């Protein structure tokens, strides 16, 4: 079922989400199905459970390259629960981000270039991966939602934060995620 995505200003987006402690339940499967439906409907690259008002540490991401992110080397379609992120280096790079909870805007956000992430899938099977580039960026963006952090809070240079259609009048970055 497609769910309403909360927008910035809603206090539920600022809370720390709770760990999932039981896997493989119908409730968890239903949540993930709703998140997939909602992300697909909005052509998103990722979605976190708090964005649909569910305060659990569940994120999904993937979908591969899109017109918006043509350089998005295949990001695996992933359900990641109770994630832990660790930078491989402290090196950062900037990149444009948007968010379904911050529609119409884009910002230039520094993120770790390489990280290891761990967590569990919907059945409780462990996930342990290294990610770079856009994959690493998406993971960091989505997992930030679990700690109540929206990407504008990470913007350091506010000369590179604004309305998508003004920043990118050629339409190359149309869309909200
Ligand atoms: Ni987001």
mmCIF file of C-alpha atoms and ligand atoms in Angstrom:
data_model
loop_
_atom_site.group_PDB
_atom_site.id
_atom_site.type_symbol
_atom_site.label_atom_id
_atom_site.label_comp_id
_atom_site.label_asym_id
_atom_site.label_seq_id
_atom_site.Cartn_x
_atom_site.Cartn_y
_atom_site.Cartn_z
ATOM 1 C CA UNK A 1 0.000 0.000 0.000
ATOM 2 C CA UNK A 2 1.275 3.442 -0.884
ATOM 3 C CA UNK A 3 1.664 5.463 2.282
ATOM 4 C CA UNK A 4 1.848 9.181 2.892
ATOM 5 C CA UNK A 5 5.425 10.440 3.248
ATOM 6 C CA UNK A 6 5.912 12.815 6.186
ATOM 7 C CA UNK A 7 7.495 16.138 5.345
ATOM 8 C CA UNK A 8 10.181 18.102 7.152
ATOM 9 C CA UNK A 9 8.621 19.879 10.107
ATOM 10 C CA UNK A 10 6.823 16.802 11.323
ATOM 11 C CA UNK A 11 8.316 15.961 14.733
ATOM 12 C CA UNK A 12 8.179 12.232 13.967
ATOM 13 C CA UNK A 13 11.032 12.741 11.495
ATOM 14 C CA UNK A 14 13.241 14.011 14.316
ATOM 15 C CA UNK A 15 12.945 11.056 16.648
ATOM 16 C CA UNK A 16 15.414 8.233 17.097
ATOM 17 C CA UNK A 17 13.800 5.085 15.685
ATOM 18 C CA UNK A 18 13.708 1.888 17.738
ATOM 19 C CA UNK A 19 15.516 -1.358 16.972
ATOM 20 C CA UNK A 20 13.545 -4.195 15.407
ATOM 21 C CA UNK A 21 13.739 -7.122 17.833
ATOM 22 C CA UNK A 22 11.662 -9.780 16.052
ATOM 23 C CA UNK A 23 12.256 -10.671 12.407
ATOM 24 C CA UNK A 24 10.180 -12.527 9.855
ATOM 25 C CA UNK A 25 6.842 -11.310 11.200
ATOM 26 C CA UNK A 26 3.826 -10.409 9.068
ATOM 27 C CA UNK A 27 3.954 -6.920 10.543
ATOM 28 C CA UNK A 28 7.522 -6.389 9.412
ATOM 29 C CA UNK A 29 6.792 -7.853 5.977
ATOM 30 C CA UNK A 30 3.808 -5.528 5.640
ATOM 31 C CA UNK A 31 5.882 -2.513 6.601
ATOM 32 C CA UNK A 32 8.527 -3.388 4.026
ATOM 33 C CA UNK A 33 5.904 -3.984 1.320
ATOM 34 C CA UNK A 34 4.384 -0.565 2.038
ATOM 35 C CA UNK A 35 7.809 1.062 1.951
ATOM 36 C CA UNK A 36 8.574 -0.562 -1.412
ATOM 37 C CA UNK A 37 5.209 0.507 -2.857
ATOM 38 C CA UNK A 38 5.705 4.057 -1.624
ATOM 39 C CA UNK A 39 9.297 4.341 -2.864
ATOM 40 C CA UNK A 40 8.402 2.930 -6.258
ATOM 41 C CA UNK A 41 5.376 5.196 -6.610
ATOM 42 C CA UNK A 42 7.553 8.254 -5.941
ATOM 43 C CA UNK A 43 10.548 6.990 -7.954
ATOM 44 C CA UNK A 44 12.706 7.215 -4.877
ATOM 45 C CA UNK A 45 16.208 5.823 -4.469
ATOM 46 C CA UNK A 46 15.566 4.987 -0.841
ATOM 47 C CA UNK A 47 13.117 5.290 2.011
ATOM 48 C CA UNK A 48 13.296 4.985 5.784
ATOM 49 C CA UNK A 49 10.425 3.726 7.939
ATOM 50 C CA UNK A 50 10.148 6.970 9.947
ATOM 51 C CA UNK A 51 9.289 8.745 6.680
ATOM 52 C CA UNK A 52 5.977 6.875 6.670
ATOM 53 C CA UNK A 53 5.498 7.429 10.377
ATOM 54 C CA UNK A 54 6.877 4.126 11.651
ATOM 55 C CA UNK A 55 9.600 4.599 14.238
ATOM 56 C CA UNK A 56 11.593 1.449 13.518
ATOM 57 C CA UNK A 57 15.170 1.074 12.288
ATOM 58 C CA UNK A 58 14.264 -0.131 8.802
ATOM 59 C CA UNK A 59 15.487 1.376 5.525
ATOM 60 C CA UNK A 60 15.194 0.289 1.922
ATOM 61 C CA UNK A 61 17.185 1.477 -1.066
ATOM 62 C CA UNK A 62 18.146 0.474 -4.563
ATOM 63 C CA UNK A 63 16.661 0.722 -7.981
ATOM 64 C CA UNK A 64 19.786 1.273 -10.022
ATOM 65 C CA UNK A 65 20.593 4.220 -12.272
ATOM 66 C CA UNK A 66 17.822 6.720 -12.963
ATOM 67 C CA UNK A 67 17.594 9.889 -15.056
ATOM 68 C CA UNK A 68 18.309 11.774 -11.846
ATOM 69 C CA UNK A 69 21.264 9.689 -10.840
ATOM 70 C CA UNK A 70 22.748 8.427 -14.102
ATOM 71 C CA UNK A 71 26.057 7.758 -12.413
ATOM 72 C CA UNK A 72 24.401 5.649 -9.746
ATOM 73 C CA UNK A 73 26.326 2.488 -10.344
ATOM 74 C CA UNK A 74 23.983 -0.311 -9.475
ATOM 75 C CA UNK A 75 22.913 -0.015 -5.892
ATOM 76 C CA UNK A 76 21.599 -3.399 -4.805
ATOM 77 C CA UNK A 77 17.921 -3.547 -3.887
ATOM 78 C CA UNK A 78 18.244 -3.821 -0.152
ATOM 79 C CA UNK A 79 16.191 -4.028 3.011
ATOM 80 C CA UNK A 80 18.475 -3.030 5.879
ATOM 81 C CA UNK A 81 17.368 -3.337 9.488
ATOM 82 C CA UNK A 82 19.138 -2.164 12.656
ATOM 83 C CA UNK A 83 22.037 -0.825 10.582
ATOM 84 C CA UNK A 84 25.496 0.019 11.848
ATOM 85 C CA UNK A 85 27.701 2.211 9.660
ATOM 86 C CA UNK A 86 31.457 2.559 9.888
ATOM 87 C CA UNK A 87 33.613 4.752 7.674
ATOM 88 C CA UNK A 88 36.500 2.975 5.952
ATOM 89 C CA UNK A 89 38.340 6.267 5.683
ATOM 90 C CA UNK A 90 37.493 9.712 6.992
ATOM 91 C CA UNK A 91 37.584 10.988 3.421
ATOM 92 C CA UNK A 92 34.448 12.862 2.423
ATOM 93 C CA UNK A 93 33.030 14.065 -0.844
ATOM 94 C CA UNK A 94 30.115 16.322 -1.643
ATOM 95 C CA UNK A 95 27.145 15.404 -3.767
ATOM 96 C CA UNK A 96 23.640 16.641 -4.478
ATOM 97 C CA UNK A 97 20.886 15.098 -2.440
ATOM 98 C CA UNK A 98 17.149 15.382 -2.259
ATOM 99 C CA UNK A 99 14.628 13.689 -0.027
ATOM 100 C CA UNK A 100 11.019 12.618 -0.361
ATOM 101 C CA UNK A 101 10.440 14.369 2.982
ATOM 102 C CA UNK A 102 11.919 17.624 1.657
ATOM 103 C CA UNK A 103 10.175 17.930 -1.706
ATOM 104 C CA UNK A 104 11.328 20.421 -4.315
ATOM 105 C CA UNK A 105 14.737 21.103 -2.802
ATOM 106 C CA UNK A 106 18.314 19.955 -3.318
ATOM 107 C CA UNK A 107 21.419 20.401 -1.250
ATOM 108 C CA UNK A 108 25.121 19.675 -1.526
ATOM 109 C CA UNK A 109 25.973 17.243 1.251
ATOM 110 C CA UNK A 110 29.371 15.912 2.332
ATOM 111 C CA UNK A 111 29.406 12.170 3.014
ATOM 112 C CA UNK A 112 31.988 9.500 3.709
ATOM 113 C CA UNK A 113 33.275 8.138 0.420
ATOM 114 C CA UNK A 114 33.660 4.559 1.630
ATOM 115 C CA UNK A 115 31.967 2.712 4.405
ATOM 116 C CA UNK A 116 31.167 -0.673 5.789
ATOM 117 C CA UNK A 117 27.588 -1.293 6.773
ATOM 118 C CA UNK A 118 26.072 -4.112 8.705
ATOM 119 C CA UNK A 119 22.570 -5.049 9.718
ATOM 120 C CA UNK A 120 19.891 -7.604 8.933
ATOM 121 C CA UNK A 121 17.420 -8.363 6.204
ATOM 122 C CA UNK A 122 13.696 -8.907 6.783
ATOM 123 C CA UNK A 123 14.253 -12.500 7.921
ATOM 124 C CA UNK A 124 17.058 -11.608 10.289
ATOM 125 C CA UNK A 125 19.883 -12.803 8.024
ATOM 126 C CA UNK A 126 23.003 -10.708 8.510
ATOM 127 C CA UNK A 127 24.165 -8.164 5.939
ATOM 128 C CA UNK A 128 27.793 -7.023 5.902
ATOM 129 C CA UNK A 129 28.953 -4.938 2.945
ATOM 130 C CA UNK A 130 31.368 -2.322 1.766
ATOM 131 C CA UNK A 131 29.999 0.566 -0.252
ATOM 132 C CA UNK A 132 31.487 3.470 -2.173
ATOM 133 C CA UNK A 133 30.184 6.387 -4.180
ATOM 134 C CA UNK A 134 26.445 6.735 -4.650
ATOM 135 C CA UNK A 135 25.769 3.470 -2.839
ATOM 136 C CA UNK A 136 27.603 4.794 0.228
ATOM 137 C CA UNK A 137 25.756 8.107 -0.034
ATOM 138 C CA UNK A 138 22.314 6.488 -0.157
ATOM 139 C CA UNK A 139 23.061 4.299 2.852
ATOM 140 C CA UNK A 140 24.225 7.296 4.885
ATOM 141 C CA UNK A 141 21.223 9.398 3.858
ATOM 142 C CA UNK A 142 18.686 6.689 4.688
ATOM 143 C CA UNK A 143 20.288 5.645 7.964
ATOM 144 C CA UNK A 144 20.419 9.295 9.073
ATOM 145 C CA UNK A 145 16.611 9.228 9.021
ATOM 146 C CA UNK A 146 16.723 6.614 11.791
ATOM 147 C CA UNK A 147 18.463 9.114 14.042
ATOM 148 C CA UNK A 148 16.162 11.991 13.178
ATOM 149 C CA UNK A 149 18.630 13.635 10.809
ATOM 150 C CA UNK A 150 17.421 15.125 7.526
ATOM 151 C CA UNK A 151 19.977 15.989 4.860
ATOM 152 C CA UNK A 152 19.543 19.790 5.192
ATOM 153 C CA UNK A 153 21.059 19.372 8.678
ATOM 154 C CA UNK A 154 24.226 18.119 6.947
ATOM 155 C CA UNK A 155 24.504 20.978 4.453
ATOM 156 C CA UNK A 156 27.531 23.149 5.249
ATOM 157 C CA UNK A 157 27.506 25.480 2.228
ATOM 158 C CA UNK A 158 24.055 27.010 1.984
ATOM 159 C CA UNK A 159 24.921 28.629 -1.333
ATOM 160 C CA UNK A 160 24.371 25.109 -2.615
ATOM 161 C CA UNK A 161 20.942 24.508 -1.138
ATOM 162 C CA UNK A 162 17.799 25.524 -2.979
ATOM 163 C CA UNK A 163 14.889 24.728 -5.182
ATOM 164 C CA UNK A 164 15.592 21.946 -7.643
ATOM 165 C CA UNK A 165 14.033 23.720 -10.610
ATOM 166 C CA UNK A 166 16.099 26.855 -9.929
ATOM 167 C CA UNK A 167 19.374 25.023 -9.320
ATOM 168 C CA UNK A 168 18.831 22.725 -12.311
ATOM 169 C CA UNK A 169 16.729 24.597 -14.882
ATOM 170 C CA UNK A 170 17.519 21.932 -17.477
ATOM 171 C CA UNK A 171 15.361 19.518 -15.495
ATOM 172 C CA UNK A 172 18.204 17.080 -15.023
ATOM 173 C CA UNK A 173 17.481 16.662 -11.326
ATOM 174 C CA UNK A 174 13.686 16.671 -11.437
ATOM 175 C CA UNK A 175 12.119 14.552 -8.756
ATOM 176 C CA UNK A 176 12.297 14.675 -5.014
ATOM 177 C CA UNK A 177 14.310 11.810 -3.675
HETATM 178 NI NI1 LIG B 1 15.464 11.156 2.744
#
